[in-house]
Amino acid sequence: MIKKSLLSIITLAFYFSSFSQAEEILPPDFIKTITFKGSTNQAQLPILRLGEPFTLEFDALTGNEEDFYYKIEHFDFDWKPSLLVKGEYLKGIDNVRIINYLNSENTFQIYSHYDIRIPNQQTRGLLKSGNYMITVYDDYDEVMFSRKFMVVEDIVTVGVQPKRTRNFETINEKQIVNFKINSGSLNLNNPLETIKTLVIQNNNLKTAITNLKPQFATGRELIYRYDKEASFWAGNEYLNFESKNERAANLGVQFIDLKELYHNYLFKQISRKNRPYTWNPDINGNFLINAIDVDNVDVEADYVVTHFTLISEEFPGKDVHVFGNFNNFEVEDMNRMFYNRERGQYECDIKLKQGFYNYKFVTVDLDGTIDEGAISGNFWQTENNYKVLVYYRDLGARFDRLIGYGEANSERITN
């Protein structure tokens, strides 16, 4: 009886672990500059319209022309595998080799540039809306990395309005997102159960607010006017630099040096937490690959070792990281800073492809909690981008459809 009970527990544990929430897998050090291209801007959170072509690109800094393969999986709203079989959401086949690649030209850093174009001869398109994960792996079936993306049907319209929080304790530091969903011709059955929402700040899925329920319904509109439940720390404008000309100091670069590669030393930064807010236009943590005097930035843009410096007292019990979409807003060894006690500053160098980059400094607690405001501060005036995604699963349906999304920025935020 005891053996039978233990077997049942192990079976249940395996079952639940097999269907846990899917997480993106970080690439190894030699995989760089992973970007999506579709209707969204390069490298931003990819939200693609059903039937729209898209491209996933990346560089392998080995110079060996390695073979890579890809597969595509469909997920429910909560990033658990959907009940659909592959033939229901994918036209054609996946698990095929990436055949489109080019080697770098006239660069100090040798690399191969790969791109997966959907549709192609093997993978002819996606048939359903919803959440997807694309996974890239090598000849030995070892996963190199995976990235989430979304496919949307334009069925409902979503009005999004960022506002200052109504909570007096955080009114100078937080923003909230009010929104409403107009169902148009779609009859939304039991929206409290069938509608799910996702609110995203600056294309970062890791800080998204999930599954707010409608508070009011008027005709064909569902209205969401939450305060605390729909609030985000406002943060501060991102810092930026440009490296499009590797032979000269660009925006944000104090000086350069040529070693095995070009090195860019950025201007040293200080904490902005206790300083007045200053408007500084940014692209909300994103990056754009760019280089001068080249015909094809995909293979002619070089890699530059970029040196970041933060003048600060040490943060005991915390790590400090350079933060941005250049590595999908991850905190990992690659972007962790080291404290130089002799100079009283945090230092880090990262190999990045030429372009325009946004970044900020964040602290990370021992439990992995990220504080974006510990160094940069939180200011209600900060311009942030907000997206609201709307999912729908009708009664008896087998998967969550993504039926619409809306977005707005807080540049003209109101009370």
Coordinates of C-alpha atoms in Angstrom, one line a residue:
M1 CA 0.0 0.0 0.0
I2 CA 2.8 2.3 0.9
K3 CA 4.6 1.5 -2.4
K4 CA 1.4 2.2 -4.3
S5 CA 1.0 5.6 -2.6
L6 CA 4.6 6.6 -3.3
L7 CA 4.1 5.6 -6.9
S8 CA 1.0 7.7 -7.1
I9 CA 2.8 10.7 -5.6
I10 CA 5.7 10.4 -8.0
T11 CA 3.4 10.0 -11.0
L12 CA 1.4 13.1 -9.9
A13 CA 4.7 15.1 -9.4
F14 CA 5.9 14.1 -12.8
Y15 CA 2.5 15.0 -14.4
F16 CA 2.5 18.5 -12.9
S17 CA 6.2 19.2 -13.6
S18 CA 5.6 18.1 -17.2
F19 CA 3.0 20.8 -17.6
S20 CA 4.5 23.6 -15.6
Q21 CA 4.8 27.1 -17.0
A22 CA 7.2 27.3 -19.9
E23 CA 10.2 29.6 -19.4
E24 CA 12.6 30.9 -22.0
I25 CA 16.0 29.3 -22.1
L26 CA 19.0 31.6 -22.1
P27 CA 21.5 31.3 -25.0
P28 CA 25.2 30.3 -24.4
D29 CA 27.9 33.0 -24.6
F30 CA 28.5 32.4 -28.3
I31 CA 24.9 33.1 -29.4
K32 CA 24.3 36.9 -29.6
T33 CA 21.9 39.5 -30.9
I34 CA 18.6 37.6 -31.0
T35 CA 16.0 39.6 -32.8
F36 CA 12.5 39.2 -34.2
K37 CA 11.3 41.1 -37.2
G38 CA 7.7 41.4 -38.1
S39 CA 5.3 44.3 -37.9
T40 CA 6.8 45.2 -34.5
N41 CA 10.1 47.1 -34.3
Q42 CA 13.3 45.0 -34.4
A43 CA 14.0 43.2 -31.1
Q44 CA 10.9 44.3 -29.3
L45 CA 8.3 41.9 -27.9
P46 CA 7.0 40.1 -31.1
I47 CA 3.2 40.4 -31.4
L48 CA 2.4 39.2 -34.9
R49 CA -0.9 39.2 -36.8
L50 CA -2.2 35.8 -37.8
G51 CA -0.9 35.0 -41.3
E52 CA 1.9 37.7 -41.1
P53 CA 5.4 36.5 -42.1
F54 CA 8.2 37.0 -39.5
T55 CA 11.9 36.4 -39.1
L56 CA 14.0 35.3 -36.1
E57 CA 17.7 36.2 -36.4
F58 CA 20.8 35.5 -34.3
D59 CA 24.5 35.4 -34.6
A60 CA 26.8 32.5 -33.7
L61 CA 30.3 33.8 -32.8
T62 CA 32.1 30.5 -33.4
G63 CA 32.9 30.9 -37.1
N64 CA 32.2 27.2 -37.7
E65 CA 29.1 27.5 -39.8
E66 CA 27.3 25.2 -37.3
D67 CA 24.0 23.5 -38.1
F68 CA 21.0 24.7 -36.1
Y69 CA 17.4 23.5 -36.1
Y70 CA 14.1 25.0 -34.8
K71 CA 10.8 23.8 -33.5
I72 CA 7.6 25.8 -32.7
E73 CA 5.2 25.0 -29.9
H74 CA 1.7 26.4 -29.0
F75 CA 0.8 27.4 -25.4
D76 CA -2.2 28.5 -23.5
F77 CA -2.5 31.9 -21.8
D78 CA -0.6 30.7 -18.7
W79 CA 2.3 29.3 -20.8
K80 CA 1.4 25.7 -20.3
P81 CA 1.3 23.5 -23.4
S82 CA -2.0 23.8 -25.2
L83 CA -4.2 20.8 -26.1
L84 CA -3.7 21.3 -29.8
V85 CA -1.6 18.8 -31.8
K86 CA 1.0 20.3 -34.1
G87 CA -1.0 19.8 -37.2
E88 CA -3.8 22.0 -35.8
Y89 CA -1.6 25.1 -35.3
L90 CA 1.2 24.6 -37.8
K91 CA 1.0 24.2 -41.6
G92 CA 3.8 22.1 -42.8
I93 CA 6.6 20.8 -40.5
D94 CA 9.2 22.1 -38.1
N95 CA 12.2 20.3 -36.5
V96 CA 14.1 21.3 -39.7
R97 CA 17.6 22.8 -40.2
I98 CA 18.0 26.6 -40.6
I99 CA 19.3 26.9 -44.1
N100 CA 19.5 30.7 -44.3
Y101 CA 22.9 31.9 -43.0
L102 CA 25.7 34.2 -44.0
N103 CA 29.2 34.6 -42.7
S104 CA 30.5 38.0 -41.4
E105 CA 32.4 40.2 -43.8
N106 CA 35.3 42.6 -42.9
T107 CA 34.8 42.3 -39.1
F108 CA 37.3 41.7 -36.3
Q109 CA 34.8 39.3 -34.7
I110 CA 34.1 36.3 -36.9
Y111 CA 30.5 35.2 -36.8
S112 CA 27.7 33.5 -38.8
H113 CA 24.3 35.3 -39.1
Y114 CA 21.3 32.9 -39.1
D115 CA 17.7 33.8 -39.9
I116 CA 14.5 31.7 -39.6
R117 CA 11.9 33.0 -42.0
I118 CA 8.3 31.9 -41.5
P119 CA 6.7 30.9 -43.8
N120 CA 9.2 28.8 -45.7
Q121 CA 9.1 25.6 -47.8
Q122 CA 8.9 23.4 -44.7
T123 CA 7.0 25.6 -42.2
R124 CA 4.3 27.2 -44.3
G125 CA 2.6 29.2 -41.6
L126 CA 0.8 29.3 -38.3
L127 CA -2.9 28.5 -38.2
K128 CA -4.0 29.6 -34.7
S129 CA -3.6 32.7 -32.6
G130 CA -2.2 32.6 -29.1
N131 CA 1.1 32.1 -27.4
Y132 CA 4.0 30.4 -29.1
M133 CA 7.6 29.4 -28.2
I134 CA 10.3 28.9 -30.9
T135 CA 13.3 26.8 -29.8
V136 CA 16.6 26.6 -31.5
Y137 CA 18.9 23.5 -31.0
D138 CA 22.0 22.1 -32.4
D139 CA 23.1 18.8 -34.0
Y140 CA 23.2 17.1 -30.7
D141 CA 19.7 18.1 -29.8
E142 CA 21.1 20.5 -27.2
V143 CA 18.8 23.5 -26.8
M144 CA 20.6 26.8 -27.7
F145 CA 17.8 29.2 -26.7
S146 CA 14.1 29.7 -26.9
R147 CA 12.0 32.8 -27.3
K148 CA 8.3 33.5 -26.7
F149 CA 6.1 35.3 -29.3
M150 CA 2.4 35.9 -29.8
V151 CA 0.0 35.7 -32.7
V152 CA -3.1 37.8 -32.6
E153 CA -6.4 38.0 -34.4
D154 CA -7.8 41.5 -34.8
I155 CA -11.3 40.8 -33.5
V156 CA -11.7 43.1 -30.5
T157 CA -10.4 46.6 -30.0
V158 CA -8.6 47.6 -26.8
G159 CA -8.4 51.2 -25.5
V160 CA -5.4 51.8 -23.2
Q161 CA -4.9 54.8 -20.9
P162 CA -2.0 55.1 -18.5
K163 CA -2.6 57.2 -15.4
R164 CA -1.0 58.2 -12.2
T165 CA -1.9 56.0 -9.3
R166 CA -4.5 57.1 -6.9
N167 CA -2.6 55.7 -4.0
F168 CA -1.1 58.7 -2.2
E169 CA 1.8 56.6 -0.8
T170 CA 3.2 55.9 -4.2
I171 CA 1.6 58.7 -6.3
N172 CA 5.0 60.1 -7.3
E173 CA 6.5 56.7 -8.2
K174 CA 3.9 54.5 -9.8
Q175 CA 1.7 54.5 -12.9
I176 CA -1.5 52.5 -13.5
V177 CA -3.1 51.2 -16.7
N178 CA -6.8 51.6 -17.3
F179 CA -8.3 49.9 -20.3
K180 CA -11.5 48.8 -22.0
I181 CA -12.3 46.1 -24.5
N182 CA -14.9 46.6 -27.2
S183 CA -16.0 43.2 -28.5
G184 CA -17.5 44.5 -31.7
S185 CA -19.4 41.7 -33.4
L186 CA -18.0 38.9 -31.2
N187 CA -20.4 37.7 -28.5
L188 CA -18.4 37.2 -25.4
N189 CA -20.0 34.5 -23.3
N190 CA -19.4 34.8 -19.5
P191 CA -16.5 37.2 -19.8
L192 CA -15.5 36.8 -16.2
E193 CA -14.4 33.2 -17.0
T194 CA -13.7 33.3 -20.8
I195 CA -11.7 36.6 -21.0
K196 CA -8.1 36.8 -19.8
T197 CA -5.8 39.8 -20.0
L198 CA -2.1 40.6 -19.9
V199 CA -0.7 44.1 -19.2
I200 CA 2.9 44.6 -20.3
Q201 CA 5.3 47.5 -19.5
N202 CA 8.0 48.2 -22.0
N203 CA 7.8 44.8 -23.7
N204 CA 9.1 43.0 -20.7
L205 CA 7.0 39.8 -20.1
K206 CA 8.7 39.1 -16.8
T207 CA 7.0 42.1 -15.0
A208 CA 3.6 41.7 -16.7
I209 CA 0.3 41.8 -14.8
T210 CA -1.9 38.8 -15.6
N211 CA -5.6 38.0 -15.7
L212 CA -7.3 41.1 -14.4
K213 CA -11.1 40.6 -14.4
P214 CA -13.5 43.2 -15.9
Q215 CA -15.1 45.4 -13.3
F216 CA -17.9 46.8 -15.4
A217 CA -19.7 45.9 -18.6
T218 CA -21.7 48.5 -20.7
G219 CA -23.2 47.2 -23.9
R220 CA -20.3 45.5 -25.7
E221 CA -17.6 47.1 -23.6
L222 CA -15.7 45.6 -20.7
I223 CA -14.1 48.2 -18.5
Y224 CA -11.0 47.8 -16.2
R225 CA -10.3 50.6 -13.8
Y226 CA -8.0 49.0 -11.2
D227 CA -5.5 51.0 -9.2
K228 CA -3.2 48.9 -7.1
E229 CA -3.9 45.7 -9.1
A230 CA -2.9 47.4 -12.4
S231 CA 0.0 49.5 -11.1
F232 CA 3.7 49.5 -12.2
W233 CA 6.7 51.2 -10.8
A234 CA 7.2 54.0 -13.2
G235 CA 11.0 53.7 -13.3
N236 CA 13.1 56.3 -15.1
E237 CA 14.1 57.0 -18.7
Y238 CA 16.8 54.5 -20.0
L239 CA 20.3 55.6 -20.5
N240 CA 21.6 55.1 -24.0
F241 CA 24.7 54.9 -26.2
E242 CA 25.6 54.4 -29.9
S243 CA 28.4 52.4 -31.5
K244 CA 27.6 52.7 -35.2
N245 CA 31.0 54.1 -35.9
E246 CA 33.5 51.7 -34.2
R247 CA 36.5 54.0 -35.0
A248 CA 35.2 57.1 -33.2
A249 CA 33.5 58.0 -30.0
N250 CA 29.7 58.1 -30.5
L251 CA 26.8 59.1 -28.4
G252 CA 27.4 58.1 -24.8
V253 CA 30.9 56.9 -25.5
Q254 CA 33.8 58.7 -23.7
F255 CA 36.7 57.0 -25.6
I256 CA 37.6 54.0 -27.7
D257 CA 40.5 51.6 -27.9
L258 CA 41.5 48.9 -30.4
K259 CA 42.7 45.6 -29.0
E260 CA 41.6 42.2 -30.4
L261 CA 38.3 44.0 -31.0
Y262 CA 37.3 47.7 -30.6
H263 CA 36.5 48.7 -27.0
N264 CA 34.0 51.4 -26.2
Y265 CA 34.3 53.0 -22.8
L266 CA 31.0 54.6 -21.9
F267 CA 30.7 57.8 -19.7
K268 CA 30.6 56.8 -16.1
Q269 CA 27.2 57.0 -14.5
I270 CA 25.9 57.8 -11.0
S271 CA 22.7 56.9 -9.2
R272 CA 19.7 58.9 -10.3
K273 CA 17.4 57.8 -7.6
N274 CA 17.6 60.9 -5.5
R275 CA 18.1 63.4 -8.3
P276 CA 15.3 65.3 -10.0
Y277 CA 13.6 63.7 -13.0
T278 CA 15.0 64.7 -16.3
W279 CA 13.2 63.9 -19.6
N280 CA 15.5 62.0 -21.9
P281 CA 14.0 60.3 -25.0
D282 CA 14.6 56.6 -25.1
I283 CA 13.2 53.5 -26.8
N284 CA 12.1 51.8 -23.6
G285 CA 15.0 49.4 -23.1
N286 CA 15.2 48.3 -26.7
F287 CA 18.2 48.2 -29.1
L288 CA 18.6 48.7 -32.9
I289 CA 21.5 47.3 -34.9
N290 CA 23.2 50.0 -37.0
A291 CA 26.6 50.7 -38.5
I292 CA 27.9 53.3 -40.9
D293 CA 29.6 52.7 -44.3
V294 CA 28.2 49.2 -44.7
D295 CA 25.7 47.7 -47.1
N296 CA 24.4 44.9 -44.9
V297 CA 24.4 45.4 -41.1
D298 CA 23.5 41.7 -40.6
V299 CA 27.0 40.6 -41.5
E300 CA 29.1 43.7 -41.8
A301 CA 28.3 45.3 -38.3
D302 CA 31.1 44.3 -36.0
Y303 CA 31.1 43.4 -32.3
V304 CA 32.4 45.9 -29.8
V305 CA 33.4 45.3 -26.2
T306 CA 31.3 47.9 -24.3
H307 CA 32.5 49.0 -20.9
F308 CA 29.9 50.1 -18.3
T309 CA 30.8 51.9 -15.1
L310 CA 28.6 53.0 -12.2
I311 CA 30.1 55.2 -9.5
S312 CA 28.4 54.1 -6.3
E313 CA 28.8 52.7 -2.8
E314 CA 28.6 48.9 -2.7
F315 CA 25.1 47.4 -2.3
P316 CA 25.6 44.7 0.5
G317 CA 23.8 41.5 -0.2
K318 CA 22.8 42.5 -3.7
D319 CA 24.2 42.1 -7.2
V320 CA 24.1 45.0 -9.7
H321 CA 23.4 44.2 -13.4
V322 CA 23.3 46.1 -16.7
F323 CA 19.7 45.8 -17.8
G324 CA 17.9 46.0 -21.1
N325 CA 16.4 44.2 -24.0
F326 CA 19.9 43.5 -25.5
N327 CA 19.6 40.2 -23.6
N328 CA 15.8 40.0 -23.2
F329 CA 15.8 41.7 -19.8
E330 CA 17.6 38.8 -18.2
V331 CA 20.0 39.0 -15.2
E332 CA 22.8 36.6 -15.8
D333 CA 26.6 36.4 -15.4
M334 CA 27.1 38.1 -18.7
N335 CA 25.7 41.4 -17.5
R336 CA 26.6 41.2 -13.8
M337 CA 28.8 44.1 -12.6
F338 CA 31.8 43.6 -10.3
Y339 CA 32.6 46.1 -7.5
N340 CA 36.1 47.7 -7.7
R341 CA 36.7 48.8 -4.2
E342 CA 39.9 50.8 -5.1
R343 CA 37.9 53.0 -7.5
G344 CA 34.6 52.9 -5.6
Q345 CA 32.6 51.8 -8.7
Y346 CA 30.8 48.9 -10.3
E347 CA 32.3 47.7 -13.6
C348 CA 31.2 45.4 -16.4
D349 CA 32.1 44.8 -20.1
I350 CA 29.7 43.2 -22.6
K351 CA 30.4 42.2 -26.2
L352 CA 27.6 43.9 -28.3
K353 CA 26.9 44.3 -32.0
Q354 CA 27.2 47.8 -33.3
G355 CA 24.0 49.8 -32.9
F356 CA 22.0 52.0 -30.6
Y357 CA 21.3 50.6 -27.2
N358 CA 19.2 51.5 -24.1
Y359 CA 20.3 50.3 -20.7
K360 CA 19.9 50.9 -17.0
F361 CA 21.4 49.6 -13.8
V362 CA 19.3 47.4 -11.5
T363 CA 19.9 45.6 -8.2
V364 CA 19.1 41.9 -7.7
D365 CA 18.4 40.4 -4.3
L366 CA 19.6 36.9 -3.2
D367 CA 16.2 35.5 -4.1
G368 CA 16.4 36.9 -7.6
T369 CA 14.1 39.9 -7.1
I370 CA 14.9 42.7 -9.5
D371 CA 14.6 46.3 -8.3
E372 CA 14.7 48.6 -11.3
G373 CA 14.3 51.7 -9.2
A374 CA 17.1 51.2 -6.6
I375 CA 19.6 53.0 -8.8
S376 CA 17.6 54.8 -11.4
G377 CA 14.7 55.9 -9.2
N378 CA 10.9 55.8 -9.9
F379 CA 9.2 59.0 -11.3
W380 CA 5.6 59.3 -12.3
Q381 CA 6.6 61.5 -15.3
T382 CA 8.6 58.7 -17.0
E383 CA 7.5 57.8 -20.5
N384 CA 6.7 54.1 -20.6
N385 CA 5.0 51.9 -23.2
Y386 CA 2.0 49.8 -22.1
K387 CA 0.4 46.9 -24.1
V388 CA -2.8 45.1 -23.1
L389 CA -3.3 41.6 -24.7
V390 CA -6.8 40.0 -24.6
Y391 CA -7.3 36.2 -24.7
Y392 CA -10.5 34.4 -25.1
R393 CA -11.5 30.7 -24.5
D394 CA -15.1 30.0 -25.3
L395 CA -17.0 27.4 -23.3
G396 CA -15.8 24.0 -24.4
A397 CA -12.9 25.4 -26.5
R398 CA -9.5 23.6 -26.4
F399 CA -7.1 26.6 -26.5
D400 CA -6.8 30.3 -25.7
R401 CA -7.2 32.6 -28.7
L402 CA -5.4 36.0 -28.6
I403 CA -8.2 38.1 -30.0
G404 CA -6.8 41.7 -29.8
Y405 CA -4.4 44.1 -28.2
G406 CA -3.9 47.8 -27.7
E407 CA -1.1 50.0 -26.6
A408 CA -0.3 53.5 -25.4
N409 CA 2.5 55.4 -23.8
S410 CA 2.5 57.6 -20.7
E411 CA 4.1 60.6 -22.4
R412 CA 0.9 62.6 -21.7
I413 CA -0.1 60.8 -18.5
T414 CA -3.1 62.2 -16.6
N415 CA -4.2 62.0 -13.0

